[in-house]
Short mmCIF file of C-alpha atoms and ligand atoms in Angstrom, two decimals:
data_model
loop_
_atom_site.label_atom_id
_atom_site.label_comp_id
_atom_site.label_asym_id
_atom_site.label_seq_id
_atom_site.Cartn_x
_atom_site.Cartn_y
_atom_site.Cartn_z
CA MET A 1 59.78 191.34 59.34
CA ASP A 2 60.87 194.11 60.94
CA HIS A 3 59.63 194.24 64.91
CA ALA A 4 56.74 196.94 65.42
CA PRO A 5 56.11 196.53 69.28
CA ASP A 6 51.95 196.38 68.92
CA ARG A 7 51.96 194.07 66.50
CA ASP A 8 55.14 191.29 68.88
CA ALA A 9 52.51 191.76 71.82
CA ALA A 10 49.89 190.91 70.40
CA VAL A 11 51.20 187.91 68.43
CA ALA A 12 52.49 186.72 72.02
CA ALA A 13 49.20 187.28 73.62
CA ARG A 14 47.54 184.44 71.27
CA LEU A 15 50.68 182.17 71.81
CA ARG A 16 50.05 182.68 75.06
CA GLN A 17 46.49 182.37 75.18
CA ALA A 18 47.44 178.97 73.19
CA GLY A 19 48.98 177.52 76.03
CA SER A 20 52.97 179.13 75.64
CA VAL A 21 55.17 179.26 78.16
CA PHE A 22 57.08 182.06 76.96
CA ALA A 23 55.20 183.67 74.69
CA GLU A 24 57.46 186.83 73.99
CA GLU A 25 60.20 185.18 72.63
CA GLU A 26 58.34 182.20 70.73
CA ALA A 27 56.46 185.79 69.18
CA ALA A 28 59.54 187.16 68.41
CA SER A 29 61.49 184.24 66.68
CA LEU A 30 57.82 184.36 64.23
CA VAL A 31 58.15 188.10 63.55
CA GLU A 32 61.67 186.93 62.87
CA GLY A 33 60.55 184.41 60.72
CA SER A 34 58.14 185.60 58.60
CA THR A 35 58.34 187.56 55.69
CA THR A 36 54.84 189.40 54.38
CA ALA A 37 52.38 189.61 57.34
CA GLU A 38 50.63 187.10 55.65
CA HIS A 39 52.81 184.45 56.65
CA LEU A 40 53.98 185.76 60.08
CA GLU A 41 49.42 185.20 59.88
CA SER A 42 50.11 181.15 58.98
CA LEU A 43 53.57 181.26 61.09
CA VAL A 44 51.02 181.67 64.30
CA LEU A 45 47.91 179.36 63.52
CA ALA A 46 50.79 176.40 63.26
CA ARG A 47 52.57 177.48 66.19
CA MET A 48 49.31 178.29 67.96
CA ALA A 49 47.79 174.76 66.30
CA GLY A 50 50.89 172.74 68.33
CA GLN A 51 53.62 172.46 65.34
CA PRO A 52 57.04 173.45 67.33
CA LEU A 53 58.35 176.58 66.37
CA GLU A 54 61.54 175.84 64.90
CA HIS A 55 59.90 173.50 61.83
CA LEU A 56 58.14 176.59 61.84
CA VAL A 57 61.38 179.32 61.72
CA GLY A 58 63.86 176.39 60.09
CA HIS A 59 66.64 176.43 62.97
CA VAL A 60 67.08 175.65 66.83
CA VAL A 61 70.28 177.68 68.57
CA PHE A 62 72.39 174.53 69.24
CA HIS A 63 75.77 174.61 71.12
CA GLY A 64 75.74 178.20 69.82
CA LEU A 65 75.17 177.80 66.45
CA ARG A 66 71.92 177.73 64.25
CA VAL A 67 71.65 174.39 62.43
CA PRO A 68 68.51 173.97 59.81
CA VAL A 69 66.06 172.05 61.07
CA GLY A 70 62.68 171.64 59.14
CA PRO A 71 58.99 169.88 59.23
CA GLY A 72 59.69 165.88 59.60
CA ILE A 73 62.88 165.83 61.65
CA PHE A 74 63.58 165.23 64.43
CA VAL A 75 64.58 168.86 66.35
CA PRO A 76 67.71 169.03 68.35
CA ARG A 77 66.94 169.40 72.38
CA GLN A 78 69.72 171.40 74.58
CA ARG A 79 70.70 168.25 76.45
CA THR A 80 72.74 166.82 73.60
CA ALA A 81 75.00 169.63 74.47
CA HIS A 82 76.23 168.32 77.29
CA LEU A 83 77.02 164.86 74.32
CA VAL A 84 78.90 167.40 72.66
CA ASP A 85 80.41 167.88 75.38
CA CYS A 86 81.57 164.60 75.94
CA ALA A 87 82.77 163.65 72.89
CA LEU A 88 85.05 166.75 72.43
CA GLY A 89 87.34 166.04 75.77
CA LEU A 90 87.80 162.62 73.62
CA VAL A 91 88.96 164.10 70.00
CA ARG A 92 92.52 163.91 68.89
CA GLU A 93 94.44 165.45 66.07
CA THR A 94 93.29 163.80 63.22
CA SER A 95 90.60 161.53 65.14
CA THR A 96 88.00 160.21 62.66
CA VAL A 97 84.14 160.91 64.04
CA LEU A 98 81.30 159.15 63.43
CA ASP A 99 77.48 160.91 64.11
CA LEU A 100 75.41 158.05 64.48
CA CYS A 101 71.76 158.26 64.14
CA CYS A 102 72.48 161.48 63.16
CA GLY A 103 69.07 163.50 62.49
CA CYS A 104 69.46 166.76 61.30
CA GLY A 105 73.50 166.58 61.77
CA ALA A 106 73.70 168.57 64.97
CA ILE A 107 76.43 166.94 66.79
CA GLY A 108 78.85 166.22 64.36
CA TYR A 109 78.90 169.95 62.85
CA ALA A 110 78.66 170.60 67.00
CA LEU A 111 82.23 168.30 67.21
CA SER A 112 83.68 169.90 63.47
CA ARG A 113 82.53 173.53 64.77
CA ALA A 114 84.15 173.03 68.52
CA ALA A 115 86.54 170.80 67.64
CA GLU A 116 90.41 172.64 68.64
CA CYS A 117 91.78 170.39 66.16
CA GLU A 118 90.95 169.06 62.34
CA ILE A 119 88.57 166.78 62.82
CA ASP A 120 86.70 163.84 60.19
CA VAL A 121 83.16 163.53 60.54
CA TRP A 122 80.96 161.44 58.90
CA ALA A 123 77.61 160.99 59.95
CA THR A 124 74.53 158.34 59.37
CA ASP A 125 70.91 158.73 59.07
CA LEU A 126 68.26 155.93 58.64
CA ASP A 127 66.19 158.88 57.65
CA GLU A 128 66.34 160.17 54.10
CA VAL A 129 64.62 164.02 55.57
CA SER A 130 67.27 163.76 58.07
CA VAL A 131 70.25 162.97 55.68
CA GLY A 132 68.86 166.42 52.79
CA TYR A 133 69.55 168.61 56.57
CA ALA A 134 72.90 166.56 57.60
CA SER A 135 74.13 167.12 54.15
CA ARG A 136 73.55 170.41 54.42
CA LEU A 137 75.67 171.20 57.33
CA LEU A 138 78.51 168.27 57.04
CA PRO A 139 80.82 167.89 53.70
CA ALA A 140 80.03 166.29 50.47
CA GLY A 141 80.55 162.35 50.57
CA ARG A 142 80.32 162.05 54.53
CA VAL A 143 77.01 161.83 54.80
CA VAL A 144 74.12 158.32 53.96
CA ARG A 145 71.84 157.26 55.02
CA GLY A 146 71.39 153.69 55.77
CA ASP A 147 69.81 151.37 59.09
CA LEU A 148 72.55 151.65 61.77
CA PHE A 149 76.50 151.07 60.05
CA GLY A 150 74.50 149.76 56.94
CA GLY A 151 75.13 152.66 54.64
CA LEU A 152 79.09 153.06 55.28
CA PRO A 153 82.17 152.34 53.42
CA SER A 154 83.38 148.41 55.06
CA THR A 155 86.63 149.67 55.65
CA LEU A 156 86.36 153.15 57.42
CA ARG A 157 87.36 152.67 61.92
CA PHE A 158 85.99 155.61 64.17
CA ASP A 159 88.10 156.48 66.51
CA LEU A 160 84.85 158.25 68.35
CA ILE A 161 80.87 157.54 67.98
CA VAL A 162 78.51 160.03 69.11
CA ALA A 163 75.06 158.43 68.73
CA ASN A 164 72.04 159.52 70.00
CA ALA A 165 69.82 156.93 68.71
CA PRO A 166 66.34 156.67 70.11
CA TYR A 167 65.58 156.04 73.49
CA VAL A 168 62.02 156.53 74.62
CA PRO A 169 60.09 153.66 76.04
CA THR A 170 57.18 152.38 73.89
CA ALA A 171 55.42 152.94 76.34
CA ARG A 172 55.59 157.30 77.21
CA VAL A 173 56.10 158.75 73.56
CA ALA A 174 52.19 158.78 73.89
CA LEU A 175 53.54 161.16 77.05
CA MET A 176 55.82 163.59 75.08
CA PRO A 177 54.19 167.15 74.61
CA PRO A 178 52.51 167.13 71.51
CA GLU A 179 55.62 168.67 69.29
CA ALA A 180 57.24 165.55 69.76
CA ARG A 181 54.39 163.52 69.42
CA ASP A 182 52.23 164.23 67.26
CA HIS A 183 55.44 166.48 64.82
CA GLU A 184 57.94 164.60 65.01
CA PRO A 185 58.54 160.90 63.40
CA ARG A 186 57.85 157.72 65.52
CA ALA A 187 61.42 156.11 64.64
CA ALA A 188 63.13 159.20 66.16
CA LEU A 189 61.88 159.09 69.45
CA ASP A 190 60.43 155.38 69.47
CA GLY A 191 63.22 153.13 71.91
CA GLY A 192 61.20 150.27 72.15
CA ASP A 193 59.43 148.39 75.42
CA ASP A 194 63.03 149.71 77.21
CA GLY A 195 63.74 152.29 75.33
CA LEU A 196 66.98 150.53 74.44
CA ALA A 197 66.21 148.47 71.24
CA VAL A 198 68.35 150.81 69.05
CA HIS A 199 71.37 150.81 72.25
CA ARG A 200 71.20 146.98 72.23
CA ARG A 201 71.96 146.56 68.38
CA MET A 202 74.51 149.27 68.67
CA ALA A 203 76.31 147.51 71.18
CA GLY A 204 76.49 144.58 69.02
CA ALA A 205 77.95 146.13 66.54
CA ALA A 206 79.97 149.43 67.37
CA GLY A 207 83.40 147.42 68.20
CA ARG A 208 84.17 145.90 64.88
CA TRP A 209 83.31 150.01 63.50
CA MET A 210 85.91 151.23 66.29
CA THR A 211 89.30 151.77 66.08
CA SER A 212 91.07 149.48 69.03
CA THR A 213 91.31 152.86 71.20
CA GLY A 214 87.68 154.31 69.83
CA ARG A 215 85.35 155.59 71.95
CA PHE A 216 81.21 155.17 72.09
CA VAL A 217 79.41 157.95 73.65
CA THR A 218 76.06 157.95 73.77
CA GLU A 219 72.66 159.62 74.93
CA ILE A 220 70.33 157.39 77.26
CA GLY A 221 67.79 158.93 80.34
CA GLU A 222 68.97 158.85 84.03
CA PRO A 223 66.42 156.30 84.30
CA GLN A 224 68.24 153.70 82.18
CA ILE A 225 71.97 154.22 83.66
CA VAL A 226 71.80 150.97 85.27
CA ALA A 227 70.21 148.67 82.28
CA ALA A 228 72.14 150.23 79.80
CA THR A 229 75.30 149.89 81.46
CA SER A 230 75.12 146.45 81.78
CA LEU A 231 73.66 146.24 78.64
CA TYR A 232 76.97 148.25 77.09
CA ARG A 233 79.16 145.55 79.46
CA SER A 234 77.49 142.57 78.10
CA ALA A 235 78.25 143.57 74.74
CA GLY A 236 82.09 143.78 75.78
CA PHE A 237 82.52 147.29 76.71
CA ASP A 238 83.78 149.05 79.70
CA VAL A 239 81.87 152.16 80.68
CA THR A 240 81.57 154.87 82.62
CA ILE A 241 78.82 157.52 82.75
CA SER A 242 78.89 161.54 83.08
CA ARG A 243 75.42 163.73 84.33
CA ASP A 244 74.39 166.97 84.84
CA ASP A 245 71.49 166.85 86.79
CA GLU A 246 70.83 170.91 85.71
CA ILE A 247 69.87 170.26 82.06
CA ASP A 248 68.54 166.45 82.82
CA ALA A 249 71.36 164.98 80.32
CA THR A 250 72.94 161.63 81.40
CA ALA A 251 76.20 160.35 78.72
CA LEU A 252 76.93 157.20 78.60
CA ILE A 253 81.18 156.66 77.65
CA ALA A 254 82.03 153.65 76.51
CA TRP A 255 85.60 151.82 75.21
CA ARG A 256 86.49 148.27 74.02
CA ARG A 257 87.23 145.76 76.95
CA ALA A 258 91.24 144.57 77.22
CA GLY A 259 91.18 141.93 74.57
CA ARG A 260 87.49 142.41 73.15
C1 LIG B 301 66.14 160.88 68.74
S1 LIG B 301 66.24 161.24 66.97
C2 LIG B 301 68.51 162.12 67.63
C3 LIG B 301 68.93 162.97 65.92
C4 LIG B 301 70.16 163.23 66.40
N1 LIG B 301 71.25 162.79 66.90
C5 LIG B 301 70.10 164.61 66.88
O1 LIG B 301 70.64 164.62 68.58
O2 LIG B 301 69.15 165.40 66.89
C6 LIG B 301 67.37 159.86 66.58
C7 LIG B 301 67.64 159.19 65.42
O3 LIG B 301 68.00 158.46 64.96
C8 LIG B 301 67.65 157.63 63.74
N2 LIG B 301 67.15 156.03 63.69
C9 LIG B 301 66.57 155.70 64.52
N3 LIG B 301 66.69 154.68 64.08
C10 LIG B 301 67.74 154.28 63.07
C11 LIG B 301 68.48 152.87 62.31
N4 LIG B 301 68.18 151.87 62.38
N5 LIG B 301 69.17 153.68 62.26
C12 LIG B 301 69.29 154.82 61.69
N6 LIG B 301 69.26 155.72 62.68
C13 LIG B 301 68.07 155.62 63.31
C14 LIG B 301 65.86 158.85 63.05
O4 LIG B 301 65.74 158.98 62.47
C15 LIG B 301 66.69 159.50 64.41
O5 LIG B 301 67.17 161.21 63.27
#
């Protein structure tokens, strides 16, 4: 719908009253994302009830790109742009890249759009709905469903693996904002007791899917730096950490130790 100052202000006031911190911006997005007055009203009520704005308007802007999302899947976080930027520094001409635990495919898509050379991006996720969204962004046949590497052709080897996998400790899931806690799949958030259960499995399996000079880039929480570094080292990798304090983003970059 087109903007109308009085109606937009009334929507913003209702959202603010329901607790929205960015009420004007959210009102503008809901107006733009609606087709009729009835549709707008249903979106406003859903937002006031706590549904993620991005699920309602059907997209998130990530790394400067409009990425489709919808109910039932994880909404890419702005901090994950740091993972993309770290990975971009590692892509080479003809790199074969895997977006592991891809969700809606935002990371792989951002890499394919921002890389200055031709890269071949694959993506995989356990969740059927996520795979459906990622398939809209990446070339046909490149998005597969499976447990970690389970659905991929066994002959593939990757120059770069990027993974924003679940890393929230189980006890902290209940403390997340309701948008995440109540509207994103538990399997997208819950990383087990210390948040590193999926990382343990990725570290154990990634080496055999990487070329000898391949790199593995993954997001973790800042409090996990010591434990995650030790975990990847124990699995045969050398590790470096890249931190962006401004957006509270931590990327762990790993490569196979010589001789492994
Ligand atoms: C934190 S979300 C991140 C999604 C996406 N990488 C992003 O940044 O927007 C984690 C994703 O991992 C997927 N996932 C969790 N366990 C998995 C597993 N064992 N194998 C494959 N995918 C898994 C979830 O379905 C979810 O889409």
